[in-house]
Short mmCIF file of C-alpha atoms in Angstrom, two decimals:
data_model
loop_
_atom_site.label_atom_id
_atom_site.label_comp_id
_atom_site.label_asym_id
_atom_site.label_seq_id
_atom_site.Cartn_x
_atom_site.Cartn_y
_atom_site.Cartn_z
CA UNK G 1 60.20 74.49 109.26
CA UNK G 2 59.64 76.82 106.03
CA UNK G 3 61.75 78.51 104.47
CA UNK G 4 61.08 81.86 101.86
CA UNK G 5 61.40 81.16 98.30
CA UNK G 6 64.64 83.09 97.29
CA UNK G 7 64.13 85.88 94.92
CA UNK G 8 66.05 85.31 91.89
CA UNK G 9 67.94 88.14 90.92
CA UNK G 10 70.58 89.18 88.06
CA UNK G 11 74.10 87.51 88.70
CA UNK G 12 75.63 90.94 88.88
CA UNK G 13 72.96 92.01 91.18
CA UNK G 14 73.49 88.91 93.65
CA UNK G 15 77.19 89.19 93.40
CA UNK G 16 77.39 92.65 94.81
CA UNK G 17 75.27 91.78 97.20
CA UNK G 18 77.44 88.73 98.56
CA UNK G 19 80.28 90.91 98.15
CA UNK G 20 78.72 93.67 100.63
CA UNK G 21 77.77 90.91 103.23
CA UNK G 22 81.31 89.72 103.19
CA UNK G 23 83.11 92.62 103.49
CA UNK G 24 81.22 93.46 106.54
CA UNK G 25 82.23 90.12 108.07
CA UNK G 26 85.52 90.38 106.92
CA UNK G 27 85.74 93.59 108.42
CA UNK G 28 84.14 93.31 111.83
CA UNK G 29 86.00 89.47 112.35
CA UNK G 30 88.69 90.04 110.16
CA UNK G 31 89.60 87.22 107.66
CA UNK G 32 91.12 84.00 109.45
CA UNK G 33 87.75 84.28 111.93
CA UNK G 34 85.50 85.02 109.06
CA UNK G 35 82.94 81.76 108.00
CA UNK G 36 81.57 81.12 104.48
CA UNK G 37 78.68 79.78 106.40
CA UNK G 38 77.89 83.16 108.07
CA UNK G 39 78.71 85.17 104.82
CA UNK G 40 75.72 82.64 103.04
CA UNK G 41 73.65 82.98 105.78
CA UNK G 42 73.66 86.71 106.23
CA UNK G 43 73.19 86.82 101.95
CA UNK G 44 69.99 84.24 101.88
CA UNK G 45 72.16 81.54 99.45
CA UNK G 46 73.46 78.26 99.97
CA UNK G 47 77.61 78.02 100.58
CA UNK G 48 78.02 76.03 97.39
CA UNK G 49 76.47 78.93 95.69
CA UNK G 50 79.28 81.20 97.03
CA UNK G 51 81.94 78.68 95.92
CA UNK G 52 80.23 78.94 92.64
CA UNK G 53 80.55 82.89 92.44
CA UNK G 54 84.09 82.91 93.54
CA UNK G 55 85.56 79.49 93.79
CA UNK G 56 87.28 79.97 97.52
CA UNK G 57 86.96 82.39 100.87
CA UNK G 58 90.07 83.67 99.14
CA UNK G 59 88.89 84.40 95.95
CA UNK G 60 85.84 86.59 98.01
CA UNK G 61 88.02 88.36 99.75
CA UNK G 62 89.77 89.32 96.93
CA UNK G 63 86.85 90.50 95.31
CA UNK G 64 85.94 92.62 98.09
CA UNK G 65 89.18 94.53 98.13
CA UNK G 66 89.00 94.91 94.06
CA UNK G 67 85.64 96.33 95.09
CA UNK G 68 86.90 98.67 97.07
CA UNK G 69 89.98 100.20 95.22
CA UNK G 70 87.52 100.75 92.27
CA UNK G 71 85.14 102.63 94.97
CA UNK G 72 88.20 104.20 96.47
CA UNK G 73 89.80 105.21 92.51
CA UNK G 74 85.88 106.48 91.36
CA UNK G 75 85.69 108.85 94.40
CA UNK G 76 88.90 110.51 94.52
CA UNK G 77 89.36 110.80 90.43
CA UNK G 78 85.85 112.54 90.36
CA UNK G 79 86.76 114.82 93.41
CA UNK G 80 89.03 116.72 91.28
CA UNK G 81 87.28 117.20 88.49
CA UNK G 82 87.34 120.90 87.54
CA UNK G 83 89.78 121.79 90.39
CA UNK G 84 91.16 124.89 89.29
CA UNK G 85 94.51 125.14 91.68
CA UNK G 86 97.54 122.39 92.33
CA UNK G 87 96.42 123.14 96.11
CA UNK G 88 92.92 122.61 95.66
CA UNK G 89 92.54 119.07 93.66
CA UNK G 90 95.45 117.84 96.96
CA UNK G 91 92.53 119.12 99.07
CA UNK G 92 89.82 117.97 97.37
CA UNK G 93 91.85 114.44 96.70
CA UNK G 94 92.60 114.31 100.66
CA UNK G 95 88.86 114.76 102.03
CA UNK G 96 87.66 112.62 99.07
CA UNK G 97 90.40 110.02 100.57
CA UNK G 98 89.37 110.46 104.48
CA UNK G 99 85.40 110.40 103.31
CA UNK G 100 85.65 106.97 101.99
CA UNK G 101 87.23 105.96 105.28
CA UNK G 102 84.97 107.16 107.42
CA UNK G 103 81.83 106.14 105.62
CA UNK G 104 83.35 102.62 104.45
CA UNK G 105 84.98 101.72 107.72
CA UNK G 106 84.58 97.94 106.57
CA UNK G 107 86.13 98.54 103.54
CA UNK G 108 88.89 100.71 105.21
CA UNK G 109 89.38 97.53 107.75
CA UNK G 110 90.06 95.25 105.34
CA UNK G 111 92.98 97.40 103.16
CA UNK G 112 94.67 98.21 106.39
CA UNK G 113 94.84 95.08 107.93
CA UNK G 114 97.18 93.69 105.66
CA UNK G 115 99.64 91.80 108.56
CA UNK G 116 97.51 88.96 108.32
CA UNK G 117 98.30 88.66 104.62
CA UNK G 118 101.23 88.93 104.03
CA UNK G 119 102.64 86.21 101.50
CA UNK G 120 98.96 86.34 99.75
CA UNK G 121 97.43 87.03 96.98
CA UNK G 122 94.87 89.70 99.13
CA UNK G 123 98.52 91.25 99.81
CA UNK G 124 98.84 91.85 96.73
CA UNK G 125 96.04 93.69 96.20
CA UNK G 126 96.04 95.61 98.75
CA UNK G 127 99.68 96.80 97.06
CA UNK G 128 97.83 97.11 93.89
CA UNK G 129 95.59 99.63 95.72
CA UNK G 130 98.80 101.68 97.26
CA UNK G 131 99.78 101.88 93.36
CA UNK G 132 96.43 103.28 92.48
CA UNK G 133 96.62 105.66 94.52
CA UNK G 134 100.35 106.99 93.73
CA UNK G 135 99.55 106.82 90.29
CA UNK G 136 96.79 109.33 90.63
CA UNK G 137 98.64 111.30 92.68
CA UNK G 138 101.57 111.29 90.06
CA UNK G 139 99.39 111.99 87.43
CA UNK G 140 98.18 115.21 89.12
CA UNK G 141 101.42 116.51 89.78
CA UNK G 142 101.97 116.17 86.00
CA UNK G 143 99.28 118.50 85.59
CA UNK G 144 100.07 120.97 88.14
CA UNK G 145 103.81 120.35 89.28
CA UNK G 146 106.62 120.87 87.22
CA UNK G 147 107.05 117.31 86.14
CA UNK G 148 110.58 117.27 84.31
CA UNK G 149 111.80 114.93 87.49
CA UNK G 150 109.80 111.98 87.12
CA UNK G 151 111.36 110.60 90.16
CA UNK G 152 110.71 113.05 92.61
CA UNK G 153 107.08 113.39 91.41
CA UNK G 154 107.09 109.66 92.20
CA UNK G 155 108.49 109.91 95.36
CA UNK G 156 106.21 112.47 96.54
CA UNK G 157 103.24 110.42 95.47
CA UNK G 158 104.73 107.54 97.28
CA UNK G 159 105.28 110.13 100.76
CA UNK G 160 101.71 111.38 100.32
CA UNK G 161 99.59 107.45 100.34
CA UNK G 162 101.64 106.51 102.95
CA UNK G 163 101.48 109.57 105.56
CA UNK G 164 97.41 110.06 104.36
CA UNK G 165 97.38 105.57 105.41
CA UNK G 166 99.11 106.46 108.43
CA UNK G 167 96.96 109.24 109.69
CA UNK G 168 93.90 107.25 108.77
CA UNK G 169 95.06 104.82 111.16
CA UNK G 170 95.81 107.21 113.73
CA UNK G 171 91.88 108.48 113.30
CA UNK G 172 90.47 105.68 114.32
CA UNK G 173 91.70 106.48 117.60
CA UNK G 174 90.23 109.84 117.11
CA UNK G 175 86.79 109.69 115.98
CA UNK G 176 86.21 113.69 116.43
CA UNK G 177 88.77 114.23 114.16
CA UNK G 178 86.58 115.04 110.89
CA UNK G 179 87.68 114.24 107.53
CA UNK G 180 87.81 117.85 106.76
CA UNK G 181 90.13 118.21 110.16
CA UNK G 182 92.14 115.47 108.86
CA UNK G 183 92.47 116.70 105.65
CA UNK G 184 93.48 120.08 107.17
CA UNK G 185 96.40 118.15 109.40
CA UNK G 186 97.31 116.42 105.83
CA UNK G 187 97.40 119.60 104.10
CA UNK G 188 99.11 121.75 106.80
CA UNK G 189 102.21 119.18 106.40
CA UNK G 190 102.24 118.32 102.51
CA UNK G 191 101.39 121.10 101.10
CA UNK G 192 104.50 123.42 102.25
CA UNK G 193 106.90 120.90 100.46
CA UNK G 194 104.86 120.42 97.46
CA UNK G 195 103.47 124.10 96.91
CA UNK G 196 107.52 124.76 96.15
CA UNK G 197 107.17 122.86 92.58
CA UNK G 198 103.99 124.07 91.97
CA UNK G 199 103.71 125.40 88.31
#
């Protein structure tokens, strides 16, 4: 039997490719059920030459959820760009937020199923991605809310990742609810608290 003659590619380059193979395997198997062997396979490299790229399964899967938050972080900072309205950088935030779930359903899988985890360093991240997001969220109240209590603002942040995580969940049972109709549900419920501090 022959076997093609791997293109060599740049390290970045073949990294985010393994790192796009995984996270669909991760996602569709979910991690305990996932196999380096697979992952190589699906890529066209040798398992050593994962091990080499990120020293364990762990260490993958971590790099597929770091991929992610900085996906997740890029798309909802540059949906509010030149909002011009408190209410309309929430919007824009929210759809940007539902988008990237419904286009990146692997990526989505892996953040949410974080039960398996627990006690991890994947956990962790996934945490680390829950404080991303509130500390965006925080930082546009600063702009828009009055921001004298730092602790509300915080709290508020906190209320609005984890009711937009639990209605992303609750899509998936759902799958003709748009991201535009879920950012309309979102919006019908958060904004009548928060439009009360708005500056």
């Amino acid at each position: 039997m022959t076997t093609a003659k791997r293109k060599r590619m740049p390290r970045a380059e073949r990294e985010r490719q393994m790192i796009e193979v995984a996270e669909q395997v991760f996602g569709e198997r979910g991690y305990a059920m996932a196999s380096m062997d697979e992952i190589a396979e699906l890529v066209g490299v040798s398992k050593p030459m994962l091990y080499e790229y990120f020293n364990s399964k762990e260490g993958l899967l971590l790099a597929c959820i770091r991929q992610s938050r900085s996906a997740l972080q890029e798309a909802t900072e540059q949906s509010i760009v030149g909002a011009e309205s408190a209410q309309e950088a929430l919007r824009r935030g929210l759809l940007a937020f539902f988008v990237f779930i419904r286009e990146r359903r692997q990526a989505w899988s892996l953040l949410r199923h974080e039960m398996a985890l627990i006690g991890t360093p994947a956990a962790d991240e996934i945490e680390e991605t829950r404080r991303q997001q509130t500390d965006l969220i925080t930082a546009l109240m600063s702009g828009y809310f009055d921001s004298e209590d730092t602790l509300r603002a915080e709290a508020s942040a906190e209320f609005v990742v984890g009711a937009c995580e639990r209605l992303a969940i609750w899509c998936e049972r759902f799958p003709e609810v748009t991201p535009e109709k879920a950012t309309e549900y979102a919006m019908d419920l958060l904004w009548a608290g928060l439009s009360q501090r708005a500056i």
